[in-house]
Coordinates of C-alpha atoms in Angstrom, one line a residue:
M26 CA 130.1 156.7 70.7
S27 CA 133.4 156.8 72.8
S28 CA 136.6 155.4 71.7
P29 CA 138.7 152.7 73.9
S30 CA 141.3 155.2 75.0
T31 CA 138.8 157.6 76.3
E32 CA 136.9 154.7 78.0
L33 CA 140.3 153.5 79.5
T34 CA 140.9 157.3 80.5
A35 CA 137.5 157.1 82.4
R36 CA 138.4 154.0 84.3
M37 CA 141.5 154.9 85.3
K38 CA 140.1 158.2 86.5
I39 CA 136.8 156.2 88.5
Q40 CA 139.6 153.7 89.7
D41 CA 142.4 156.2 91.0
G42 CA 139.6 158.0 92.9
V43 CA 138.2 154.9 94.6
V44 CA 141.8 154.3 95.8
K45 CA 142.9 157.6 96.6
Y46 CA 139.5 158.5 99.0
G47 CA 138.1 155.1 99.3
F48 CA 139.4 154.4 103.0
I49 CA 138.7 158.3 103.6
V50 CA 135.0 157.9 102.3
V51 CA 134.4 154.5 104.2
T52 CA 136.0 156.1 107.5
I53 CA 133.7 159.0 107.2
V54 CA 130.4 157.2 106.3
L55 CA 131.2 154.7 109.4
F56 CA 131.5 157.7 111.6
L57 CA 128.1 159.6 110.5
Y58 CA 126.8 155.9 110.8
F59 CA 127.6 155.6 114.5
S60 CA 127.0 159.1 115.5
A61 CA 123.3 159.3 113.9
T62 CA 122.6 155.5 115.6
E63 CA 124.4 156.2 118.9
P64 CA 124.0 159.6 119.9
S65 CA 126.8 158.5 122.6
F66 CA 129.2 157.9 120.1
R67 CA 129.6 161.6 118.9
T68 CA 130.4 162.9 122.5
S69 CA 133.7 164.8 123.1
G70 CA 134.6 162.0 125.9
A71 CA 133.6 159.3 123.4
I72 CA 135.7 160.4 120.4
F73 CA 138.9 160.8 123.0
S74 CA 138.1 157.3 124.2
M75 CA 138.0 156.3 120.9
L76 CA 141.2 157.7 119.9
K77 CA 143.0 156.7 123.0
Y78 CA 142.0 153.0 121.9
A79 CA 143.3 153.7 118.7
S80 CA 146.9 155.3 119.4
V81 CA 148.4 151.9 120.5
T82 CA 147.1 150.6 117.4
A83 CA 148.3 153.5 115.6
I84 CA 152.0 153.2 117.0
L85 CA 152.3 149.7 116.7
G86 CA 151.4 150.2 113.0
L87 CA 153.4 153.2 112.2
G88 CA 156.6 150.6 113.8
M89 CA 155.2 148.1 111.2
T90 CA 155.3 150.6 108.4
F91 CA 158.8 151.2 108.5
V92 CA 159.3 147.4 108.5
M93 CA 157.4 147.0 105.2
A94 CA 158.5 150.3 103.6
V95 CA 161.8 148.1 103.3
G96 CA 159.9 145.1 102.1
G97 CA 159.7 143.1 105.4
M98 CA 157.2 142.0 108.2
D99 CA 157.6 141.4 111.9
L100 CA 155.1 139.0 113.0
S101 CA 156.9 139.4 116.7
I102 CA 155.7 143.1 117.0
G103 CA 152.6 142.1 119.4
S104 CA 154.6 139.7 121.5
T105 CA 157.0 142.5 122.0
A106 CA 154.0 144.8 122.9
G107 CA 153.3 142.0 125.5
L108 CA 156.4 141.6 126.7
A109 CA 156.7 145.6 127.6
V110 CA 153.8 145.2 129.3
Q111 CA 155.4 142.4 131.5
M112 CA 158.6 144.3 132.0
A113 CA 157.2 147.5 133.2
A114 CA 154.9 145.5 135.6
M115 CA 157.8 143.1 136.8
T116 CA 159.9 146.6 136.8
M117 CA 157.8 148.3 139.7
V118 CA 155.8 145.3 141.2
F119 CA 158.5 142.7 141.8
Y120 CA 161.4 145.0 142.3
N121 CA 159.8 148.3 143.4
L122 CA 161.5 150.5 141.1
T123 CA 160.6 153.8 139.6
A124 CA 158.2 154.5 137.0
A125 CA 161.1 156.2 135.1
T126 CA 163.3 152.8 135.6
A127 CA 160.3 150.9 134.2
V128 CA 160.2 153.1 131.0
V129 CA 164.1 152.6 130.3
A130 CA 163.5 149.2 131.0
V131 CA 160.6 148.3 128.0
I132 CA 162.3 151.0 125.7
A133 CA 165.6 148.6 126.1
A134 CA 163.7 145.6 125.7
G135 CA 162.1 146.8 122.5
V136 CA 165.2 147.7 121.2
L137 CA 166.8 144.3 121.7
V138 CA 163.8 142.6 120.3
G139 CA 164.3 144.8 116.8
L140 CA 168.1 144.1 117.5
L141 CA 167.4 140.4 117.1
N142 CA 165.2 140.0 114.4
A143 CA 167.7 142.7 112.6
F144 CA 170.3 140.1 112.9
L145 CA 168.2 137.3 111.9
V146 CA 167.0 138.7 109.0
V147 CA 169.9 141.1 107.7
V148 CA 173.1 138.5 109.2
C149 CA 171.6 135.2 109.4
R150 CA 169.5 136.0 105.9
I151 CA 166.6 133.7 107.0
P152 CA 163.5 135.0 105.8
D153 CA 161.7 137.9 107.7
L154 CA 158.6 135.7 108.0
L155 CA 160.2 133.1 109.5
A156 CA 162.9 134.8 111.7
T157 CA 160.3 137.0 113.0
L158 CA 157.6 134.2 113.8
G159 CA 160.1 132.4 115.7
V160 CA 160.7 135.5 117.8
M161 CA 157.1 136.0 118.4
F162 CA 157.1 132.2 119.8
V163 CA 160.3 132.9 121.8
I164 CA 158.7 136.1 123.6
Q165 CA 155.4 134.7 123.9
G166 CA 157.1 132.0 126.0
A167 CA 159.7 133.5 127.6
K168 CA 157.8 137.1 129.0
L169 CA 155.7 134.0 131.2
I170 CA 158.6 132.0 132.6
P171 CA 159.3 134.6 135.5
V172 CA 155.6 135.1 136.5
D173 CA 155.0 131.1 136.0
G174 CA 152.6 131.9 133.4
Q175 CA 150.7 134.5 136.3
S176 CA 149.8 138.4 135.5
V177 CA 151.5 140.3 137.4
S178 CA 149.7 142.9 140.1
A179 CA 150.4 144.4 143.0
G180 CA 150.5 142.3 146.3
M181 CA 150.8 138.9 144.2
T182 CA 152.6 136.6 146.2
L183 CA 155.9 135.6 144.5
R184 CA 157.9 132.5 144.1
D185 CA 159.4 132.3 147.6
G186 CA 156.1 132.8 149.0
T187 CA 156.0 136.5 149.9
P188 CA 153.8 139.6 148.8
A189 CA 155.6 141.2 146.2
P190 CA 157.0 144.4 147.6
G191 CA 156.3 147.0 145.0
K192 CA 153.1 148.5 143.4
F193 CA 152.4 150.6 140.2
D194 CA 154.0 154.1 140.3
P195 CA 151.3 156.8 140.1
A196 CA 153.1 158.6 137.9
F197 CA 153.4 155.7 135.4
L198 CA 150.1 155.2 135.1
Q199 CA 149.8 158.9 133.8
I200 CA 151.1 157.9 130.8
D201 CA 147.5 156.5 129.7
R202 CA 145.4 158.6 132.2
G203 CA 147.0 161.9 132.0
S204 CA 146.1 164.5 129.4
I205 CA 147.3 168.0 128.5
G206 CA 143.6 170.0 128.6
P207 CA 140.7 167.5 127.1
V208 CA 143.4 165.5 124.8
P209 CA 144.9 162.6 126.6
F210 CA 148.5 162.1 126.7
P211 CA 148.4 158.6 124.5
V212 CA 146.9 160.9 121.8
I213 CA 149.0 163.4 121.6
L214 CA 151.9 160.8 121.5
M215 CA 150.0 159.2 118.8
L216 CA 150.2 162.5 116.8
V217 CA 153.7 163.4 117.5
L218 CA 155.0 159.9 116.5
T219 CA 152.9 160.0 113.1
V220 CA 154.1 163.6 112.6
A221 CA 158.0 161.7 113.3
S222 CA 157.5 158.9 111.2
W223 CA 155.9 161.1 108.2
F224 CA 159.2 163.7 108.3
I225 CA 161.5 160.5 108.1
L226 CA 159.9 158.7 105.8
D227 CA 158.7 161.2 103.2
R228 CA 161.2 164.5 103.8
T229 CA 164.3 162.7 105.0
R230 CA 167.1 160.8 102.6
W231 CA 166.9 157.9 105.1
G232 CA 162.9 157.9 104.4
R233 CA 164.0 157.8 100.7
M234 CA 166.3 155.1 100.8
F235 CA 163.9 153.0 103.0
Y236 CA 161.3 152.7 99.7
A237 CA 164.1 152.5 97.4
I238 CA 164.9 149.4 99.6
G239 CA 161.5 147.9 99.5
A240 CA 160.9 148.8 95.6
N241 CA 164.5 146.8 94.6
A242 CA 166.9 145.9 97.2
E243 CA 169.1 144.4 94.8
A244 CA 168.9 147.8 92.9
S245 CA 169.7 149.9 95.6
R246 CA 172.7 147.8 96.8
L247 CA 174.1 148.4 93.7
A248 CA 173.5 152.3 93.6
G249 CA 175.6 152.2 97.0
V250 CA 172.6 151.7 99.3
R251 CA 173.7 150.5 102.8
V252 CA 170.8 147.7 102.6
D253 CA 171.6 145.8 105.5
L254 CA 171.8 149.0 107.7
F255 CA 168.5 150.5 106.5
R256 CA 167.1 147.0 106.9
G257 CA 168.3 146.5 110.5
L258 CA 167.1 150.3 111.2
A259 CA 163.9 149.3 110.3
Y260 CA 163.5 146.4 112.7
V261 CA 164.9 148.4 115.2
L262 CA 162.1 151.5 114.7
C263 CA 159.5 148.4 114.9
G264 CA 160.6 147.1 118.2
L265 CA 161.0 150.7 119.7
F266 CA 157.5 151.4 118.7
A267 CA 156.2 148.2 119.9
A268 CA 157.7 149.3 123.5
V269 CA 156.2 152.3 123.3
G270 CA 152.6 150.9 122.2
G271 CA 153.2 148.7 125.5
L272 CA 153.9 151.1 127.5
I273 CA 150.3 152.8 127.0
L274 CA 148.7 149.6 127.1
V275 CA 150.1 148.3 130.5
S276 CA 149.4 152.2 132.3
R277 CA 146.0 151.6 130.8
I278 CA 145.5 148.4 132.4
G279 CA 147.4 148.8 135.5
Q280 CA 148.8 145.2 135.4
G281 CA 151.1 142.9 133.6
D282 CA 148.3 141.0 131.5
V283 CA 149.6 137.6 130.2
N284 CA 147.2 138.2 127.2
A285 CA 148.3 141.5 126.6
G286 CA 148.8 142.6 122.9
A287 CA 147.8 139.1 121.5
S288 CA 145.2 141.2 119.3
S289 CA 148.6 143.5 118.1
L290 CA 149.9 141.9 115.3
L291 CA 146.4 141.7 113.1
E292 CA 145.6 145.3 114.4
A293 CA 149.2 146.3 113.1
V294 CA 149.0 144.6 110.2
A295 CA 145.6 145.9 109.1
V296 CA 146.2 149.5 109.7
A297 CA 149.7 149.3 108.1
L298 CA 148.4 147.9 104.8
V299 CA 145.3 150.5 104.9
G300 CA 148.0 153.1 104.8
T301 CA 149.6 151.6 101.7
S302 CA 146.0 151.4 100.3
A303 CA 145.1 154.9 101.2
L304 CA 145.4 158.3 99.5
G305 CA 146.9 156.4 96.3
I306 CA 150.0 156.8 97.6
G307 CA 151.0 152.8 97.0
K308 CA 153.4 153.0 99.3
P309 CA 153.6 151.8 103.4
N310 CA 152.9 155.9 104.9
A311 CA 152.7 157.6 108.2
W312 CA 149.1 159.5 107.4
G313 CA 147.8 156.0 106.0
T314 CA 148.5 153.8 109.0
L315 CA 147.1 156.5 111.3
L316 CA 143.8 156.5 108.9
G317 CA 143.6 152.9 109.1
A318 CA 144.0 153.0 113.2
L319 CA 141.2 155.6 113.2
L320 CA 139.0 153.3 110.8
V321 CA 139.6 150.1 113.2
G322 CA 138.7 152.4 116.6
I323 CA 135.6 153.5 115.0
V324 CA 134.3 150.4 113.9
L325 CA 135.2 148.3 117.2
T326 CA 133.8 151.4 119.7
G327 CA 130.6 151.7 117.7
L328 CA 130.3 147.8 117.6
T329 CA 131.0 148.0 121.8
M330 CA 128.1 150.8 121.9
K331 CA 125.7 148.8 119.9
G332 CA 126.1 146.2 122.3
F333 CA 128.2 143.4 119.8
Q334 CA 130.0 141.1 122.2
Y335 CA 134.2 141.2 122.3
Y336 CA 134.4 138.4 119.8
H337 CA 132.6 140.2 116.8
Q338 CA 135.6 142.6 117.0
D339 CA 138.0 140.1 115.3
T340 CA 135.6 139.6 112.8
A341 CA 135.2 143.3 111.9
K342 CA 139.3 143.6 112.2
G343 CA 139.6 140.6 109.8
L344 CA 137.1 142.6 107.4
V345 CA 139.1 145.6 107.4
L346 CA 142.4 143.9 107.0
I347 CA 141.0 142.1 103.9
L348 CA 139.4 145.3 102.4
A349 CA 142.8 146.6 102.9
L350 CA 144.2 143.6 101.0
I351 CA 141.8 144.1 98.0
F352 CA 142.8 147.8 97.7
S353 CA 146.5 147.0 97.8
F354 CA 146.6 143.9 95.6
T355 CA 143.4 143.7 93.3
I356 CA 142.8 147.1 92.5
S357 CA 146.9 148.3 91.9
R358 CA 146.9 144.9 89.8
N359 CA 144.2 146.1 87.7
K360 CA 145.4 149.4 87.5
A361 CA 149.1 148.1 86.3
R362 CA 146.8 145.9 83.6
F363 CA 144.7 148.6 82.2
I364 CA 148.3 150.7 82.1
S365 CA 149.9 148.0 80.0
A366 CA 146.7 147.7 77.6
G367 CA 146.8 151.5 76.8

């Protein structure tokens, strides 16, 4: 007959395995299932298309990862991506400026939103959920004012009745449509930003400060960490990553769609939470976020190929989010209870 301590150890090992490898197993099983039931799913074209779709989600999720690392949340990330879409389109279509100018304008807009969030959360001491929720609504309305609520496209009529003088620069459209060999630019950018985020968070002093603040901000402050600086930096990085995701999105659709970025908040939160749950790390991390984006991409691509309508996708995203929450909170809480019981 086994002793209570032996049973506890066995349960802990099983739970550790579930936490570390659960999402990896789920991702592989889903990929194999869709590959077996939909032959077109396993073609290189379909796989790269799936990775292209996942790239925007992953990049926004990486931005959210930095904010979650310091114990925060940014509800304006989807709206910021939508703002980037409108800014890029207006720069080229309304003002007939170059692709490079559009990129600079979008990056600047993302950083400014990040600075605004940092000001409200760090300087004004407004709870992050409330502050970023307010910014989200401001952006959603403000981005529609210059265009009278219309999507921006080449040849549209301006307020004065004249046609818009510009169009999307072909060089700008290469952000999404270009490739190096068979690998699309968005996939390369996703991988580069994932590696950069991993390096910052796991291999630099800055990353250690981010995690220390997220674990205990007051203890970090007493230890001499510039808590406000690093918290503010996390929101600025989130705004920057949202802008980059918006650049890919607008170059993909080729117009300033007023609804762009509407679902990005849920996706960014979901994949960042998967990152917290995956690999047993127990904290927001870049590779886990990438895994979460791939999981969402596999699910949505597979459902699309099976003929499910678009409105089923939100249900699938919600289920992924709930699964991530179960892993993040329920299993972690049980693990802590088992440890205390031992």
